Amino acid sequence: MDVQHGTLDSSVLLTSVLQKGSLDRTLPGRDRGGMDLQPTAASRGPAVAAVLGACVSLQVGAACAARLFPAGGTAGTTLLRLALAGLLLLAAARPAVRAWDRRPWGAVALLGLCLAGMNASFYAAIARIPLGPAVTIEFLGPLALAAVLSRRARDLLWVGLALAGVVLLGTAGHAPGAGGLDPVGVALVLVAGAFWAGYIVVTARVGAAVPGLGGLAVATGVAALALVPFGTPGAVAALARPELLPLVLGTAVLASVIPYSLEFVALRRLPTRTFGVLLSLEPAVAALAGWLLLGQPLGALGWVAVAAVVAASAGSTWSARSATAAPEPAGPVPDLPEPGLVLPEPDLVLPEPGLVLPELAPDLPEPAPVLPEPAAVVAAAAGRRDAPQTCAAT
């Protein structure tokens, strides 16, 4: 993500924030100091598992949230999730907010509003339409943003493929015997996708103004505060039922803490392109979660539509990273010593043993010795407790 020049790398749009939040803005393959980290084949296996685990955890968390809707409503459930996630992130990040000026506060506040709108509208959408189609349609937001920022014809083709998949999903992708998608739910998830695109843009500003996790942690708290007027009655109703408390905690942990943590591990060990392609599987994972956990099956054409959106997302990420790959160096690379070679040490002339080097300090007169008073010497010898504690010079 090129923040310094005011542009966004479209390849990062589908890799750093596809999970609606990222723990660290450090680019994959580089540590916090900018040093290259070369992932090995042994480290990529667990990293791939971490990405897939993050996708599964996020969608299972969304399924848990859907079970809270009858008691807490969509706004109350969103408030509970963001409030708990914000507290956990603030405890982990401990941002130095006292050092912030107007610029980081403005960016973080705007990011919090995007988070609130994105999560609230998405939860309101999955209360009306199945989870799999909701996540699939929501992907139009970042895909469209990537196409607009890249201005390449092939990215428009990827968006067209995703749009065709969404149209197919809305018209013929539902299970046999089920009705079509609720138009209000589709509109709400499109709003969520628009907030998602805005979240991506604002994240670049926050990443440039606030280091580490502090910006995301405070923004999550701002999002929770923004939903207090709308979600407080539902949140109180859900918390008043003790049997729902594990579900509330599970929603926050599964939909926020675990995905963010697993992403952080994977981002350090996977190339950006691989990370983005793996995250493109999220619509398929959401469709499976909706089917297995919420009883929301898709028809054959529905799975074809999900596959089209997955292919569009993966293709957009892959082509963007290929176009922005670093060029080969123009000049010759200087010869460097091979590992294991010992460079000759410079010849140093050391003084022979026994030689005394001249002192550089000037000759100064020795100070007069400080002698204790006779009374102090006598008192100390006698062991008297009232002996003077300091000795004056004679």
Tab-separated table of C-alpha atoms in Angstrom:
chain	number	residue	atom	x	y	z
A	1	MET	CA	0.000	0.000	0.000
A	2	ASP	CA	1.720	3.120	-1.186
A	3	VAL	CA	0.605	5.706	1.341
A	4	GLN	CA	3.362	8.242	0.814
A	5	HIS	CA	2.332	8.992	-2.742
A	6	GLY	CA	-1.376	9.070	-1.983
A	7	THR	CA	-2.199	5.942	-3.980
A	8	LEU	CA	-3.405	2.496	-3.103
A	9	ASP	CA	-1.945	-0.653	-4.579
A	10	SER	CA	-4.992	-2.557	-5.785
A	11	SER	CA	-3.309	-5.843	-4.927
A	12	VAL	CA	-3.259	-4.927	-1.255
A	13	LEU	CA	-6.973	-4.111	-1.289
A	14	LEU	CA	-7.875	-7.781	-1.395
A	15	THR	CA	-5.135	-9.014	0.912
A	16	SER	CA	-4.673	-6.737	3.891
A	17	VAL	CA	-8.295	-6.060	4.821
A	18	LEU	CA	-10.468	-8.767	3.326
A	19	GLN	CA	-11.194	-9.910	6.853
A	20	LYS	CA	-12.505	-6.450	7.875
A	21	GLY	CA	-9.515	-5.684	10.002
A	22	SER	CA	-5.824	-6.365	10.153
A	23	LEU	CA	-3.546	-6.594	13.122
A	24	ASP	CA	-0.494	-5.145	11.541
A	25	ARG	CA	0.160	-2.922	8.566
A	26	THR	CA	3.598	-4.456	7.968
A	27	LEU	CA	3.787	-5.830	4.456
A	28	PRO	CA	4.048	-9.595	4.140
A	29	GLY	CA	7.616	-10.728	3.644
A	30	ARG	CA	9.005	-7.857	5.698
A	31	ASP	CA	9.459	-7.418	9.387
A	32	ARG	CA	8.697	-4.273	11.355
A	33	GLY	CA	12.038	-2.796	10.458
A	34	GLY	CA	11.638	-3.352	6.737
A	35	MET	CA	13.999	-6.322	6.583
A	36	ASP	CA	13.131	-9.025	4.085
A	37	LEU	CA	11.867	-12.248	5.554
A	38	GLN	CA	12.161	-15.194	3.196
A	39	PRO	CA	9.414	-17.708	4.032
A	40	THR	CA	10.399	-21.335	3.751
A	41	ALA	CA	8.297	-24.210	2.508
A	42	ALA	CA	8.057	-25.497	6.068
A	43	SER	CA	6.655	-22.185	7.331
A	44	ARG	CA	4.151	-21.755	4.499
A	45	GLY	CA	2.172	-24.866	5.411
A	46	PRO	CA	1.120	-23.588	8.843
A	47	ALA	CA	0.580	-20.115	7.363
A	48	VAL	CA	-1.843	-21.467	4.766
A	49	ALA	CA	-3.656	-23.323	7.526
A	50	ALA	CA	-3.801	-20.068	9.513
A	51	VAL	CA	-5.464	-18.199	6.626
A	52	LEU	CA	-8.026	-20.928	6.115
A	53	GLY	CA	-8.584	-21.057	9.861
A	54	ALA	CA	-9.193	-17.307	9.903
A	55	CYS	CA	-11.806	-17.644	7.152
A	56	VAL	CA	-13.553	-20.476	8.975
A	57	SER	CA	-13.449	-18.684	12.328
A	58	LEU	CA	-14.875	-15.485	10.857
A	59	GLN	CA	-17.810	-17.231	9.224
A	60	VAL	CA	-18.529	-19.409	12.266
A	61	GLY	CA	-18.549	-16.195	14.289
A	62	ALA	CA	-21.057	-14.714	11.856
A	63	ALA	CA	-23.215	-17.816	12.233
A	64	CYS	CA	-23.074	-17.421	16.024
A	65	ALA	CA	-24.083	-13.790	15.642
A	66	ALA	CA	-27.099	-14.817	13.576
A	67	ARG	CA	-28.289	-16.956	16.485
A	68	LEU	CA	-28.219	-13.876	18.724
A	69	PHE	CA	-30.501	-11.843	16.466
A	70	PRO	CA	-33.810	-13.055	17.987
A	71	ALA	CA	-32.729	-11.895	21.460
A	72	GLY	CA	-30.460	-8.919	20.826
A	73	GLY	CA	-31.377	-7.783	17.337
A	74	THR	CA	-28.818	-6.995	14.671
A	75	ALA	CA	-27.776	-3.642	16.149
A	76	GLY	CA	-27.422	-5.054	19.667
A	77	THR	CA	-25.395	-8.018	18.428
A	78	THR	CA	-23.118	-5.732	16.443
A	79	LEU	CA	-22.638	-3.499	19.485
A	80	LEU	CA	-21.710	-6.436	21.714
A	81	ARG	CA	-19.254	-7.833	19.205
A	82	LEU	CA	-17.502	-4.515	18.557
A	83	ALA	CA	-17.426	-3.551	22.241
A	84	LEU	CA	-15.829	-6.822	23.340
A	85	ALA	CA	-13.420	-6.851	20.401
A	86	GLY	CA	-12.480	-3.231	21.073
A	87	LEU	CA	-11.704	-3.941	24.720
A	88	LEU	CA	-9.510	-6.901	23.794
A	89	LEU	CA	-7.663	-4.939	21.108
A	90	LEU	CA	-7.143	-1.938	23.390
A	91	ALA	CA	-5.709	-4.206	26.067
A	92	ALA	CA	-3.328	-5.734	23.532
A	93	ALA	CA	-2.286	-2.534	21.722
A	94	ARG	CA	-2.316	0.071	24.518
A	95	PRO	CA	-2.207	2.989	22.071
A	96	ALA	CA	-0.529	6.220	23.160
A	97	VAL	CA	-3.555	8.386	22.392
A	98	ARG	CA	-2.228	11.325	24.421
A	99	ALA	CA	0.393	11.902	21.743
A	100	TRP	CA	-2.166	12.023	18.907
A	101	ASP	CA	-3.037	15.299	17.260
A	102	ARG	CA	-6.028	16.197	15.107
A	103	ARG	CA	-4.901	14.205	12.049
A	104	PRO	CA	-4.791	10.699	13.573
A	105	TRP	CA	-7.945	11.318	15.596
A	106	GLY	CA	-9.849	12.349	12.475
A	107	ALA	CA	-8.679	9.322	10.496
A	108	VAL	CA	-9.410	6.915	13.352
A	109	ALA	CA	-12.869	8.398	13.925
A	110	LEU	CA	-13.703	8.021	10.224
A	111	LEU	CA	-12.429	4.445	10.280
A	112	GLY	CA	-14.639	3.725	13.288
A	113	LEU	CA	-17.703	5.020	11.461
A	114	CYS	CA	-16.866	2.799	8.482
A	115	LEU	CA	-16.501	-0.173	10.820
A	116	ALA	CA	-19.841	0.558	12.460
A	117	GLY	CA	-21.672	0.961	9.160
A	118	MET	CA	-20.037	-2.087	7.599
A	119	ASN	CA	-20.756	-4.470	10.466
A	120	ALA	CA	-24.234	-3.161	11.283
A	121	SER	CA	-25.437	-3.298	7.680
A	122	PHE	CA	-23.886	-6.738	7.140
A	123	TYR	CA	-25.550	-8.198	10.230
A	124	ALA	CA	-28.841	-6.609	9.204
A	125	ALA	CA	-28.396	-8.226	5.784
A	126	ILE	CA	-27.727	-11.759	7.047
A	127	ALA	CA	-30.893	-11.476	9.120
A	128	ARG	CA	-32.755	-11.354	5.777
A	129	ILE	CA	-30.643	-13.342	3.298
A	130	PRO	CA	-28.417	-16.426	3.729
A	131	LEU	CA	-24.846	-16.013	4.924
A	132	GLY	CA	-23.160	-17.368	1.787
A	133	PRO	CA	-24.907	-15.063	-0.688
A	134	ALA	CA	-24.400	-12.108	1.664
A	135	VAL	CA	-20.627	-12.544	1.806
A	136	THR	CA	-20.511	-13.210	-1.934
A	137	ILE	CA	-22.376	-10.002	-2.782
A	138	GLU	CA	-20.350	-7.987	-0.280
A	139	PHE	CA	-17.182	-8.796	-2.227
A	140	LEU	CA	-18.364	-6.436	-4.966
A	141	GLY	CA	-17.230	-3.500	-2.807
A	142	PRO	CA	-13.483	-4.184	-2.663
A	143	LEU	CA	-13.475	-5.665	-6.176
A	144	ALA	CA	-14.997	-2.499	-7.625
A	145	LEU	CA	-12.580	-0.331	-5.664
A	146	ALA	CA	-9.615	-2.350	-6.917
A	147	ALA	CA	-10.805	-1.937	-10.495
A	148	VAL	CA	-11.325	1.819	-10.120
A	149	LEU	CA	-7.913	2.389	-8.593
A	150	SER	CA	-6.023	0.164	-11.016
A	151	ARG	CA	-7.663	1.478	-14.224
A	152	ARG	CA	-6.757	-1.708	-16.092
A	153	ALA	CA	-9.153	-3.406	-18.468
A	154	ARG	CA	-8.558	-6.859	-17.060
A	155	ASP	CA	-9.610	-5.702	-13.596
A	156	LEU	CA	-12.886	-4.538	-15.088
A	157	LEU	CA	-13.270	-8.037	-16.503
A	158	TRP	CA	-12.813	-9.507	-13.023
A	159	VAL	CA	-15.502	-7.190	-11.667
A	160	GLY	CA	-17.764	-8.200	-14.547
A	161	LEU	CA	-17.261	-11.868	-13.700
A	162	ALA	CA	-18.094	-11.206	-10.053
A	163	LEU	CA	-21.158	-9.180	-11.010
A	164	ALA	CA	-22.366	-12.004	-13.245
A	165	GLY	CA	-21.949	-14.409	-10.351
A	166	VAL	CA	-23.939	-12.134	-8.053
A	167	VAL	CA	-26.753	-11.778	-10.589
A	168	LEU	CA	-26.852	-15.551	-11.020
A	169	LEU	CA	-26.890	-15.990	-7.262
A	170	GLY	CA	-29.789	-13.594	-6.852
A	171	THR	CA	-31.923	-15.000	-9.633
A	172	ALA	CA	-31.347	-18.748	-9.744
A	173	GLY	CA	-28.793	-19.627	-7.076
A	174	HIS	CA	-31.145	-20.424	-4.213
A	175	ALA	CA	-32.010	-23.943	-3.190
A	176	PRO	CA	-34.992	-25.644	-4.867
A	177	GLY	CA	-38.226	-24.683	-3.153
A	178	ALA	CA	-36.742	-21.605	-1.500
A	179	GLY	CA	-37.742	-18.100	-2.392
A	180	GLY	CA	-35.491	-15.524	-3.994
A	181	LEU	CA	-33.213	-13.182	-2.094
A	182	ASP	CA	-34.903	-10.429	-0.109
A	183	PRO	CA	-34.340	-7.125	-1.980
A	184	VAL	CA	-33.883	-5.251	1.301
A	185	GLY	CA	-31.237	-7.746	2.383
A	186	VAL	CA	-29.432	-7.386	-0.938
A	187	ALA	CA	-29.517	-3.596	-0.607
A	188	LEU	CA	-28.138	-3.809	2.936
A	189	VAL	CA	-25.256	-6.054	1.926
A	190	LEU	CA	-24.421	-3.707	-0.959
A	191	VAL	CA	-24.254	-0.907	1.609
A	192	ALA	CA	-21.928	-3.110	3.651
A	193	GLY	CA	-19.738	-3.578	0.576
A	194	ALA	CA	-19.604	0.184	0.050
A	195	PHE	CA	-18.576	0.705	3.680
A	196	TRP	CA	-15.995	-2.034	3.172
A	197	ALA	CA	-14.481	-0.112	0.266
A	198	GLY	CA	-14.456	3.067	2.364
A	199	TYR	CA	-12.854	1.148	5.212
A	200	ILE	CA	-10.035	0.093	2.879
A	201	VAL	CA	-9.316	3.659	1.794
A	202	VAL	CA	-9.420	5.075	5.327
A	203	THR	CA	-7.230	2.256	6.624
A	204	ALA	CA	-4.399	3.640	4.491
A	205	ARG	CA	-4.690	6.999	6.259
A	206	VAL	CA	-4.789	5.416	9.688
A	207	GLY	CA	-1.801	3.239	8.874
A	208	ALA	CA	0.181	6.324	7.873
A	209	ALA	CA	-0.803	8.281	10.984
A	210	VAL	CA	-0.817	5.638	13.730
A	211	PRO	CA	1.741	2.836	14.028
A	212	GLY	CA	0.883	-0.700	15.020
A	213	LEU	CA	-2.497	-1.791	16.323
A	214	GLY	CA	-3.440	1.427	18.056
A	215	GLY	CA	-5.502	2.825	15.200
A	216	LEU	CA	-7.575	-0.310	14.721
A	217	ALA	CA	-8.131	-0.722	18.462
A	218	VAL	CA	-9.399	2.829	18.972
A	219	ALA	CA	-11.447	2.693	15.757
A	220	THR	CA	-13.197	-0.436	17.001
A	221	GLY	CA	-14.066	1.399	20.206
A	222	VAL	CA	-15.368	4.364	18.206
A	223	ALA	CA	-17.525	1.987	16.152
A	224	ALA	CA	-19.031	0.540	19.321
A	225	LEU	CA	-19.772	4.016	20.678
A	226	ALA	CA	-21.447	4.983	17.401
A	227	LEU	CA	-23.843	2.051	17.780
A	228	VAL	CA	-24.733	2.700	21.428
A	229	PRO	CA	-27.910	4.715	20.608
A	230	PHE	CA	-29.185	1.966	18.296
A	231	GLY	CA	-27.976	-1.240	19.898
A	232	THR	CA	-28.195	-0.649	23.640
A	233	PRO	CA	-31.713	-2.096	24.145
A	234	GLY	CA	-30.870	-5.272	22.253
A	235	ALA	CA	-27.473	-5.630	23.922
A	236	VAL	CA	-29.019	-5.280	27.379
A	237	ALA	CA	-31.688	-7.843	26.492
A	238	ALA	CA	-29.057	-10.338	25.333
A	239	LEU	CA	-26.851	-9.814	28.386
A	240	ALA	CA	-29.868	-10.297	30.669
A	241	ARG	CA	-30.077	-13.925	29.541
A	242	PRO	CA	-27.170	-15.867	31.098
A	243	GLU	CA	-27.551	-18.756	28.673
A	244	LEU	CA	-26.610	-16.395	25.824
A	245	LEU	CA	-23.374	-15.113	27.377
A	246	PRO	CA	-21.212	-17.921	25.894
A	247	LEU	CA	-22.693	-17.143	22.492
A	248	VAL	CA	-21.927	-13.429	22.932
A	249	LEU	CA	-18.337	-14.130	23.919
A	250	GLY	CA	-17.963	-16.702	21.153
A	251	THR	CA	-19.150	-14.198	18.563
A	252	ALA	CA	-16.543	-11.637	19.603
A	253	VAL	CA	-13.709	-14.164	19.828
A	254	LEU	CA	-14.534	-16.136	16.682
A	255	ALA	CA	-15.396	-13.126	14.518
A	256	SER	CA	-12.600	-10.812	15.675
A	257	VAL	CA	-9.840	-12.059	17.965
A	258	ILE	CA	-9.043	-15.415	16.357
A	259	PRO	CA	-9.176	-14.212	12.713
A	260	TYR	CA	-6.999	-11.177	13.467
A	261	SER	CA	-4.448	-13.311	15.322
A	262	LEU	CA	-4.283	-15.976	12.622
A	263	GLU	CA	-3.975	-13.330	9.919
A	264	PHE	CA	-1.082	-11.777	11.783
A	265	VAL	CA	0.741	-15.114	11.786
A	266	ALA	CA	-0.001	-15.761	8.113
A	267	LEU	CA	0.952	-12.281	6.915
A	268	ARG	CA	4.451	-12.788	8.281
A	269	ARG	CA	5.002	-16.033	6.393
A	270	LEU	CA	3.111	-15.815	3.106
A	271	PRO	CA	3.585	-13.644	0.014
A	272	THR	CA	0.875	-11.053	-0.449
A	273	ARG	CA	-0.471	-12.718	-3.578
A	274	THR	CA	-0.833	-16.119	-1.923
A	275	PHE	CA	-2.499	-14.526	1.087
A	276	GLY	CA	-5.036	-12.714	-1.100
A	277	VAL	CA	-5.872	-15.754	-3.194
A	278	LEU	CA	-6.524	-17.801	-0.060
A	279	LEU	CA	-8.782	-15.096	1.375
A	280	SER	CA	-10.732	-15.156	-1.862
A	281	LEU	CA	-12.163	-18.468	-0.683
A	282	GLU	CA	-14.212	-16.624	1.943
A	283	PRO	CA	-17.517	-16.682	-0.034
A	284	ALA	CA	-17.254	-20.458	-0.379
A	285	VAL	CA	-16.444	-20.839	3.323
A	286	ALA	CA	-19.410	-18.612	4.182
A	287	ALA	CA	-21.713	-20.701	2.007
A	288	LEU	CA	-20.524	-23.863	3.763
A	289	ALA	CA	-20.966	-22.269	7.199
A	290	GLY	CA	-24.472	-21.138	6.325
A	291	TRP	CA	-25.367	-24.590	5.078
A	292	LEU	CA	-23.873	-26.586	7.975
A	293	LEU	CA	-24.592	-24.241	10.900
A	294	LEU	CA	-27.700	-22.324	9.848
A	295	GLY	CA	-29.442	-24.745	7.493
A	296	GLN	CA	-29.091	-22.473	4.442
A	297	PRO	CA	-28.359	-24.726	1.443
A	298	LEU	CA	-27.558	-23.405	-2.011
A	299	GLY	CA	-28.651	-24.831	-5.323
A	300	ALA	CA	-26.237	-25.999	-8.002
A	301	LEU	CA	-26.297	-22.627	-9.746
A	302	GLY	CA	-25.671	-20.961	-6.397
A	303	TRP	CA	-22.390	-22.816	-6.022
A	304	VAL	CA	-21.498	-21.857	-9.596
A	305	ALA	CA	-22.146	-18.222	-8.692
A	306	VAL	CA	-19.989	-18.468	-5.564
A	307	ALA	CA	-17.208	-20.060	-7.624
A	308	ALA	CA	-17.403	-17.174	-10.117
A	309	VAL	CA	-16.926	-14.580	-7.369
A	310	VAL	CA	-14.080	-16.590	-5.822
A	311	ALA	CA	-12.378	-16.797	-9.227
A	312	ALA	CA	-12.857	-13.060	-9.796
A	313	SER	CA	-11.380	-12.167	-6.419
A	314	ALA	CA	-8.422	-14.524	-6.822
A	315	GLY	CA	-7.813	-13.353	-10.388
A	316	SER	CA	-7.888	-9.696	-9.399
A	317	THR	CA	-5.367	-10.311	-6.635
A	318	TRP	CA	-3.095	-12.445	-8.817
A	319	SER	CA	-3.047	-10.074	-11.786
A	320	ALA	CA	-2.523	-7.014	-9.596
A	321	ARG	CA	0.492	-8.541	-7.879
A	322	SER	CA	1.920	-9.610	-11.238
A	323	ALA	CA	1.607	-6.070	-12.589
A	324	THR	CA	3.209	-4.492	-9.533
A	325	ALA	CA	6.094	-6.948	-9.197
A	326	ALA	CA	9.420	-5.292	-8.543
A	327	PRO	CA	11.583	-4.854	-11.700
A	328	GLU	CA	14.969	-6.435	-12.020
A	329	PRO	CA	17.912	-4.155	-11.170
A	330	ALA	CA	19.243	-2.305	-14.217
A	331	GLY	CA	22.919	-2.241	-13.323
A	332	PRO	CA	25.317	-5.068	-12.522
A	333	VAL	CA	25.182	-6.448	-9.043
A	334	PRO	CA	28.494	-6.026	-7.232
A	335	ASP	CA	30.340	-9.151	-6.191
A	336	LEU	CA	29.831	-9.979	-2.555
A	337	PRO	CA	31.888	-12.410	-0.511
A	338	GLU	CA	30.492	-15.888	-0.303
A	339	PRO	CA	29.166	-17.064	3.042
A	340	GLY	CA	31.849	-18.686	5.107
A	341	LEU	CA	34.776	-16.715	3.694
A	342	VAL	CA	36.987	-15.001	6.246
A	343	LEU	CA	38.162	-11.536	5.263
A	344	PRO	CA	41.795	-10.688	6.035
A	345	GLU	CA	42.234	-8.619	9.123
A	346	PRO	CA	44.132	-5.350	8.800
A	347	ASP	CA	47.695	-5.306	10.085
A	348	LEU	CA	47.735	-3.610	13.435
A	349	VAL	CA	50.962	-2.550	15.128
A	350	LEU	CA	50.647	-3.393	18.771
A	351	PRO	CA	53.146	-2.390	21.436
A	352	GLU	CA	55.518	-5.066	22.619
A	353	PRO	CA	54.871	-6.574	26.036
A	354	GLY	CA	56.559	-4.691	28.807
A	355	LEU	CA	56.482	-1.314	27.125
A	356	VAL	CA	54.901	1.451	29.138
A	357	LEU	CA	52.971	3.981	27.118
A	358	PRO	CA	53.284	7.616	28.141
A	359	GLU	CA	50.367	9.033	30.036
A	360	LEU	CA	48.394	11.651	28.186
A	361	ALA	CA	46.966	13.369	31.234
A	362	PRO	CA	48.933	16.439	32.396
A	363	ASP	CA	50.838	16.292	35.651
A	364	LEU	CA	48.646	17.635	38.404
A	365	PRO	CA	49.593	18.181	42.021
A	366	GLU	CA	48.334	15.469	44.295
A	367	PRO	CA	45.569	16.611	46.656
A	368	ALA	CA	46.348	16.917	50.309
A	369	PRO	CA	45.319	13.834	52.278
A	370	VAL	CA	42.092	14.052	54.221
A	371	LEU	CA	42.647	13.020	57.797
A	372	PRO	CA	39.956	12.384	60.371
A	373	GLU	CA	39.770	14.446	63.475
A	374	PRO	CA	41.232	12.829	66.567
A	375	ALA	CA	37.851	12.751	68.291
A	376	ALA	CA	36.360	10.708	65.486
A	377	VAL	CA	39.176	8.179	65.608
A	378	VAL	CA	38.847	7.767	69.336
A	379	ALA	CA	35.054	7.443	69.178
A	380	ALA	CA	35.195	4.842	66.427
A	381	ALA	CA	37.738	2.796	68.316
A	382	ALA	CA	35.556	2.870	71.417
A	383	GLY	CA	32.453	1.829	69.438
A	384	ARG	CA	30.407	4.872	70.480
A	385	ARG	CA	27.065	5.273	68.607
A	386	ASP	CA	27.247	9.061	68.860
A	387	ALA	CA	30.457	9.243	66.843
A	388	PRO	CA	30.468	11.801	64.024
A	389	GLN	CA	29.327	10.351	60.648
A	390	THR	CA	31.550	12.614	58.554
A	391	CYS	CA	35.163	13.568	58.856
A	392	ALA	CA	36.289	17.130	58.346
A	393	ALA	CA	39.581	17.976	56.738
A	394	THR	CA	42.239	19.235	59.010
